[in-house]
């Protein structure tokens, strides 16, 4: 499994580098978030060993469960190796977030990519205030107009960003978006282009402060295109876990309830 992951990771990284070279961009300006969804925990652990620093989950329960498990394993490892520094991966919340799950995700999420309403932003602000923290978030934009997708319409985005900017315990760090699931590259390009235009408009019109600089764009089948349109974060799942058996992974829900309890 390790060999396969090593190969997949090297492949994804070299494709990121090649896309950066084509777009005349510095590869250090594109962060890889490994989307772990259905991947077995052991595979995630290998990826972290191989130097992956950022992981993405789309469900709160899974994120908190895996975050806790990863942390306690790494703590144990560090305890057995005097002098070693504890380096935990950073977790990104990339899936649709319900307001009643905000409290559970805040301790774990380095960045929430999927804020798509003022009500959700206000809840994150409120819960962040209780924790005396400022939570970095991205606004999710639906630039393809697909009804089935989450995210705010491009036309509504700048006004929402202005409102979010006034929330003190929230920091708007950029935009996230998804292209429609299609093989038609022109459709993907049109979507990414719209998001990039919005991103640049927010910056040039100074709707946000200097923290607004992240563009989370691109998944396994379109991250190279996304890099052309300025992606600073790419979210890659299936491309990294190719050839790994992801069918038997028990989710947090199925896991031993006592483990969850002792972890919280
Ligand atoms: C699953 C998912 C990804 C990764 O998709 P792959 O096609 O597996 O790379 C990226 N972003 C979001 C929001 C996802 O839900």
Short mmCIF file of C-alpha atoms and ligand atoms in Angstrom, two decimals:
data_model
loop_
_atom_site.label_atom_id
_atom_site.label_comp_id
_atom_site.label_asym_id
_atom_site.label_seq_id
_atom_site.Cartn_x
_atom_site.Cartn_y
_atom_site.Cartn_z
CA UNK A 1 0.00 0.00 0.00
CA UNK A 2 2.79 2.38 0.91
CA UNK A 3 4.53 1.92 -2.45
CA UNK A 4 1.30 2.62 -4.30
CA UNK A 5 0.60 5.76 -2.27
CA UNK A 6 4.15 6.94 -2.75
CA UNK A 7 3.74 6.55 -6.49
CA UNK A 8 0.33 8.29 -6.55
CA UNK A 9 1.62 11.17 -4.47
CA UNK A 10 4.72 11.61 -6.62
CA UNK A 11 2.51 11.55 -9.69
CA UNK A 12 0.07 14.18 -8.35
CA UNK A 13 2.94 16.39 -7.18
CA UNK A 14 4.71 16.23 -10.52
CA UNK A 15 1.46 17.06 -12.32
CA UNK A 16 1.03 20.08 -10.03
CA UNK A 17 4.58 21.17 -10.81
CA UNK A 18 4.10 20.71 -14.54
CA UNK A 19 0.84 22.69 -14.46
CA UNK A 20 2.59 25.46 -12.52
CA UNK A 21 5.41 25.52 -15.05
CA UNK A 22 2.91 25.85 -17.90
CA UNK A 23 1.11 28.67 -16.08
CA UNK A 24 4.39 30.31 -15.11
CA UNK A 25 3.61 29.96 -11.42
CA UNK A 26 5.71 29.00 -8.41
CA UNK A 27 4.64 25.51 -7.20
CA UNK A 28 5.03 26.67 -3.60
CA UNK A 29 1.93 28.79 -4.24
CA UNK A 30 -0.27 25.72 -4.70
CA UNK A 31 -1.16 23.71 -1.62
CA UNK A 32 -2.22 20.09 -1.94
CA UNK A 33 -5.10 19.04 0.30
CA UNK A 34 -5.46 15.25 0.34
CA UNK A 35 -9.17 14.46 0.46
CA UNK A 36 -9.48 11.37 2.61
CA UNK A 37 -13.23 10.61 2.53
CA UNK A 38 -13.43 6.88 1.85
CA UNK A 39 -9.74 6.14 2.28
CA UNK A 40 -8.68 3.66 4.97
CA UNK A 41 -7.07 5.27 7.99
CA UNK A 42 -3.84 3.37 7.42
CA UNK A 43 -3.52 4.96 3.99
CA UNK A 44 -4.02 8.42 5.46
CA UNK A 45 -1.33 7.72 8.02
CA UNK A 46 1.06 6.68 5.24
CA UNK A 47 0.37 9.88 3.36
CA UNK A 48 1.15 11.92 6.45
CA UNK A 49 4.40 9.93 6.86
CA UNK A 50 5.18 10.74 3.25
CA UNK A 51 4.96 14.44 4.03
CA UNK A 52 1.36 15.39 3.26
CA UNK A 53 0.53 18.21 5.69
CA UNK A 54 -3.07 19.01 4.77
CA UNK A 55 -6.05 16.66 4.79
CA UNK A 56 -9.65 17.32 3.74
CA UNK A 57 -12.90 15.74 4.89
CA UNK A 58 -16.44 16.51 3.87
CA UNK A 59 -18.20 15.19 6.96
CA UNK A 60 -17.85 16.67 10.42
CA UNK A 61 -18.06 13.44 12.36
CA UNK A 62 -15.43 11.77 10.21
CA UNK A 63 -13.16 14.78 10.43
CA UNK A 64 -13.33 14.99 14.22
CA UNK A 65 -12.94 11.25 14.64
CA UNK A 66 -9.96 10.93 12.34
CA UNK A 67 -8.42 14.14 13.62
CA UNK A 68 -8.53 12.83 17.18
CA UNK A 69 -7.20 9.42 16.20
CA UNK A 70 -4.36 10.86 14.15
CA UNK A 71 -3.41 13.21 16.95
CA UNK A 72 -3.34 10.57 19.65
CA UNK A 73 -1.30 8.19 17.48
CA UNK A 74 1.22 10.89 16.69
CA UNK A 75 1.37 11.87 20.35
CA UNK A 76 2.19 8.30 21.27
CA UNK A 77 4.83 8.09 18.59
CA UNK A 78 6.43 11.31 19.79
CA UNK A 79 6.34 10.14 23.39
CA UNK A 80 8.37 7.09 22.36
CA UNK A 81 10.93 9.20 20.54
CA UNK A 82 12.43 11.74 22.92
CA UNK A 83 13.28 15.02 21.26
CA UNK A 84 10.85 14.48 18.39
CA UNK A 85 8.46 17.32 17.68
CA UNK A 86 4.75 16.63 17.39
CA UNK A 87 3.61 17.62 13.91
CA UNK A 88 -0.07 17.00 13.27
CA UNK A 89 -1.63 17.35 9.84
CA UNK A 90 -4.03 20.21 9.31
CA UNK A 91 -7.64 19.29 8.58
CA UNK A 92 -9.81 21.12 6.10
CA UNK A 93 -13.60 21.00 6.21
CA UNK A 94 -14.58 20.86 2.54
CA UNK A 95 -18.14 19.53 2.59
CA UNK A 96 -21.49 21.13 3.21
CA UNK A 97 -21.67 22.29 6.82
CA UNK A 98 -24.85 22.42 8.87
CA UNK A 99 -25.13 25.03 11.56
CA UNK A 100 -25.68 22.47 14.30
CA UNK A 101 -22.32 20.85 13.44
CA UNK A 102 -20.26 24.03 13.67
CA UNK A 103 -19.36 23.59 17.30
CA UNK A 104 -18.05 20.06 16.69
CA UNK A 105 -15.89 20.99 13.72
CA UNK A 106 -14.27 24.16 15.04
CA UNK A 107 -11.62 22.53 17.24
CA UNK A 108 -10.40 20.48 14.29
CA UNK A 109 -10.74 22.55 11.17
CA UNK A 110 -7.78 24.62 10.08
CA UNK A 111 -9.89 26.11 7.32
CA UNK A 112 -13.59 25.76 6.50
CA UNK A 113 -13.96 25.83 2.71
CA UNK A 114 -17.72 25.55 2.54
CA UNK A 115 -19.37 28.65 4.00
CA UNK A 116 -22.34 29.42 1.79
CA UNK A 117 -24.76 31.56 3.79
CA UNK A 118 -24.77 34.45 6.22
CA UNK A 119 -26.54 32.33 8.81
CA UNK A 120 -23.78 29.75 8.73
CA UNK A 121 -21.12 32.48 8.86
CA UNK A 122 -22.85 34.01 11.89
CA UNK A 123 -22.95 30.68 13.67
CA UNK A 124 -19.23 30.12 13.04
CA UNK A 125 -18.57 33.63 14.32
CA UNK A 126 -20.66 33.05 17.44
CA UNK A 127 -19.07 29.69 18.28
CA UNK A 128 -15.60 31.04 17.54
CA UNK A 129 -16.17 33.86 19.98
CA UNK A 130 -16.95 31.33 22.71
CA UNK A 131 -13.63 29.62 21.97
CA UNK A 132 -11.85 33.00 21.78
CA UNK A 133 -10.61 32.18 18.31
CA UNK A 134 -10.81 33.68 14.87
CA UNK A 135 -11.78 31.03 12.33
CA UNK A 136 -10.46 31.20 8.77
CA UNK A 137 -13.11 30.40 6.16
CA UNK A 138 -13.65 30.41 2.42
CA UNK A 139 -16.87 31.36 0.71
CA UNK A 140 -18.19 28.56 -1.48
CA UNK A 141 -19.33 29.84 -4.83
CA UNK A 142 -21.56 28.00 -7.27
CA UNK A 143 -20.22 29.37 -10.53
CA UNK A 144 -21.70 26.77 -12.82
CA UNK A 145 -25.31 27.50 -11.93
CA UNK A 146 -26.01 23.82 -11.35
CA UNK A 147 -29.01 23.53 -9.09
CA UNK A 148 -27.70 20.47 -7.31
CA UNK A 149 -24.62 22.24 -5.98
CA UNK A 150 -24.08 24.09 -2.74
CA UNK A 151 -22.58 27.53 -2.80
CA UNK A 152 -23.78 31.07 -3.40
CA UNK A 153 -24.38 32.50 -6.84
CA UNK A 154 -21.57 34.65 -8.20
CA UNK A 155 -23.91 37.66 -8.31
CA UNK A 156 -24.61 37.38 -4.58
CA UNK A 157 -21.03 36.76 -3.49
CA UNK A 158 -19.58 40.24 -3.03
CA UNK A 159 -22.46 41.42 -0.87
CA UNK A 160 -22.18 38.31 1.30
CA UNK A 161 -18.43 38.80 1.63
CA UNK A 162 -19.00 42.37 2.82
CA UNK A 163 -21.40 41.11 5.47
CA UNK A 164 -18.99 38.36 6.51
CA UNK A 165 -16.17 40.88 6.79
CA UNK A 166 -18.02 42.58 9.63
CA UNK A 167 -17.98 39.42 11.77
CA UNK A 168 -15.09 39.72 14.18
CA UNK A 169 -14.41 36.07 14.89
CA UNK A 170 -14.43 35.04 11.27
CA UNK A 171 -11.70 35.66 8.73
CA UNK A 172 -12.66 35.46 5.07
CA UNK A 173 -9.57 34.03 3.39
CA UNK A 174 -10.85 33.44 -0.12
CA UNK A 175 -13.15 31.40 -2.31
CA UNK A 176 -13.86 27.75 -2.95
CA UNK A 177 -15.65 26.32 -5.94
CA UNK A 178 -16.30 23.15 -7.90
CA UNK A 179 -16.65 22.68 -11.62
CA UNK A 180 -19.55 20.60 -12.89
CA UNK A 181 -18.78 16.92 -13.21
CA UNK A 182 -18.14 16.72 -16.92
CA UNK A 183 -15.51 15.75 -19.46
CA UNK A 184 -16.22 18.94 -21.37
CA UNK A 185 -13.17 21.04 -20.72
CA UNK A 186 -14.75 24.23 -22.03
CA UNK A 187 -17.46 23.99 -19.37
CA UNK A 188 -14.83 23.50 -16.66
CA UNK A 189 -12.78 26.42 -17.96
CA UNK A 190 -15.79 28.72 -18.11
CA UNK A 191 -16.63 27.90 -14.48
CA UNK A 192 -13.09 28.43 -13.23
CA UNK A 193 -12.79 31.64 -15.20
CA UNK A 194 -15.87 33.08 -13.50
CA UNK A 195 -14.52 32.19 -10.07
CA UNK A 196 -11.16 33.72 -10.87
CA UNK A 197 -12.81 36.94 -12.07
CA UNK A 198 -14.79 37.17 -8.84
CA UNK A 199 -11.67 36.44 -6.79
CA UNK A 200 -9.76 39.24 -8.50
CA UNK A 201 -12.68 41.63 -8.24
CA UNK A 202 -12.85 41.18 -4.47
CA UNK A 203 -9.14 41.93 -4.23
CA UNK A 204 -9.00 44.92 -6.58
CA UNK A 205 -12.19 46.47 -5.17
CA UNK A 206 -10.76 45.95 -1.68
CA UNK A 207 -13.91 44.25 -0.48
CA UNK A 208 -11.68 42.14 1.78
CA UNK A 209 -8.44 42.66 3.63
CA UNK A 210 -5.05 41.06 2.90
CA UNK A 211 -6.13 37.70 4.35
CA UNK A 212 -8.23 37.18 1.24
CA UNK A 213 -5.77 35.30 -0.95
CA UNK A 214 -6.83 31.64 -1.20
CA UNK A 215 -8.57 30.11 -4.16
CA UNK A 216 -9.60 26.51 -3.46
CA UNK A 217 -10.23 25.12 -6.90
CA UNK A 218 -9.68 21.79 -8.61
CA UNK A 219 -10.14 18.10 -7.81
CA UNK A 220 -8.57 14.94 -9.24
CA UNK A 221 -9.95 15.37 -12.73
CA UNK A 222 -9.43 19.11 -13.13
CA UNK A 223 -6.72 20.39 -10.78
CA UNK A 224 -4.28 21.07 -13.61
CA UNK A 225 -6.83 23.34 -15.28
CA UNK A 226 -7.60 24.99 -11.92
CA UNK A 227 -3.93 25.91 -11.53
CA UNK A 228 -4.15 27.84 -14.80
CA UNK A 229 -6.97 29.87 -13.23
CA UNK A 230 -5.05 30.75 -10.11
CA UNK A 231 -5.87 27.92 -7.68
CA UNK A 232 -3.80 28.23 -4.49
CA UNK A 233 -5.36 25.09 -2.96
CA UNK A 234 -6.21 21.92 -4.88
CA UNK A 235 -8.35 19.21 -3.25
CA UNK A 236 -7.32 15.80 -4.54
CA UNK A 237 -8.95 12.56 -3.41
CA UNK A 238 -9.33 9.68 -5.85
CA UNK A 239 -6.11 10.57 -7.67
CA UNK A 240 -4.12 9.97 -4.49
CA UNK A 241 -5.89 6.78 -3.46
CA UNK A 242 -5.89 5.06 -6.85
CA UNK A 243 -5.25 1.35 -6.48
CA UNK A 244 -5.98 1.41 -2.74
CA UNK A 245 -8.93 -0.65 -1.53
CA UNK A 246 -11.33 1.90 -0.06
CA UNK A 247 -14.32 -0.41 0.26
CA UNK A 248 -13.94 -1.64 3.83
CA UNK A 249 -13.29 1.50 5.74
CA UNK A 250 -15.57 1.72 8.73
CA UNK A 251 -16.73 5.26 9.27
CA UNK A 252 -16.86 7.16 12.50
CA UNK A 253 -20.50 6.23 12.83
CA UNK A 254 -19.74 2.53 12.80
CA UNK A 255 -16.72 2.84 15.02
CA UNK A 256 -16.85 1.83 18.64
CA UNK A 257 -18.93 4.45 20.44
CA UNK A 258 -16.72 4.28 23.51
CA UNK A 259 -13.70 5.27 21.41
CA UNK A 260 -15.51 8.35 20.25
CA UNK A 261 -16.52 9.20 23.78
CA UNK A 262 -13.04 8.85 25.22
CA UNK A 263 -11.70 10.91 22.36
CA UNK A 264 -13.92 13.88 23.00
C1 LIG B 1 -14.59 14.53 -2.78
C2 LIG B 1 -14.23 15.94 -2.91
C3 LIG B 1 -13.01 16.32 -3.51
C4 LIG B 1 -12.03 15.34 -4.10
O1 LIG B 1 -12.58 14.74 -5.24
P1 LIG B 1 -11.73 13.70 -6.11
O2 LIG B 1 -12.41 13.71 -7.42
O3 LIG B 1 -11.81 12.40 -5.40
O4 LIG B 1 -10.34 14.23 -6.19
C5 LIG B 1 -12.73 17.67 -3.55
N1 LIG B 1 -13.56 18.60 -3.05
C6 LIG B 1 -14.73 18.29 -2.48
C7 LIG B 1 -15.62 19.36 -1.96
C8 LIG B 1 -15.11 16.94 -2.38
O5 LIG B 1 -16.28 16.63 -1.82
#
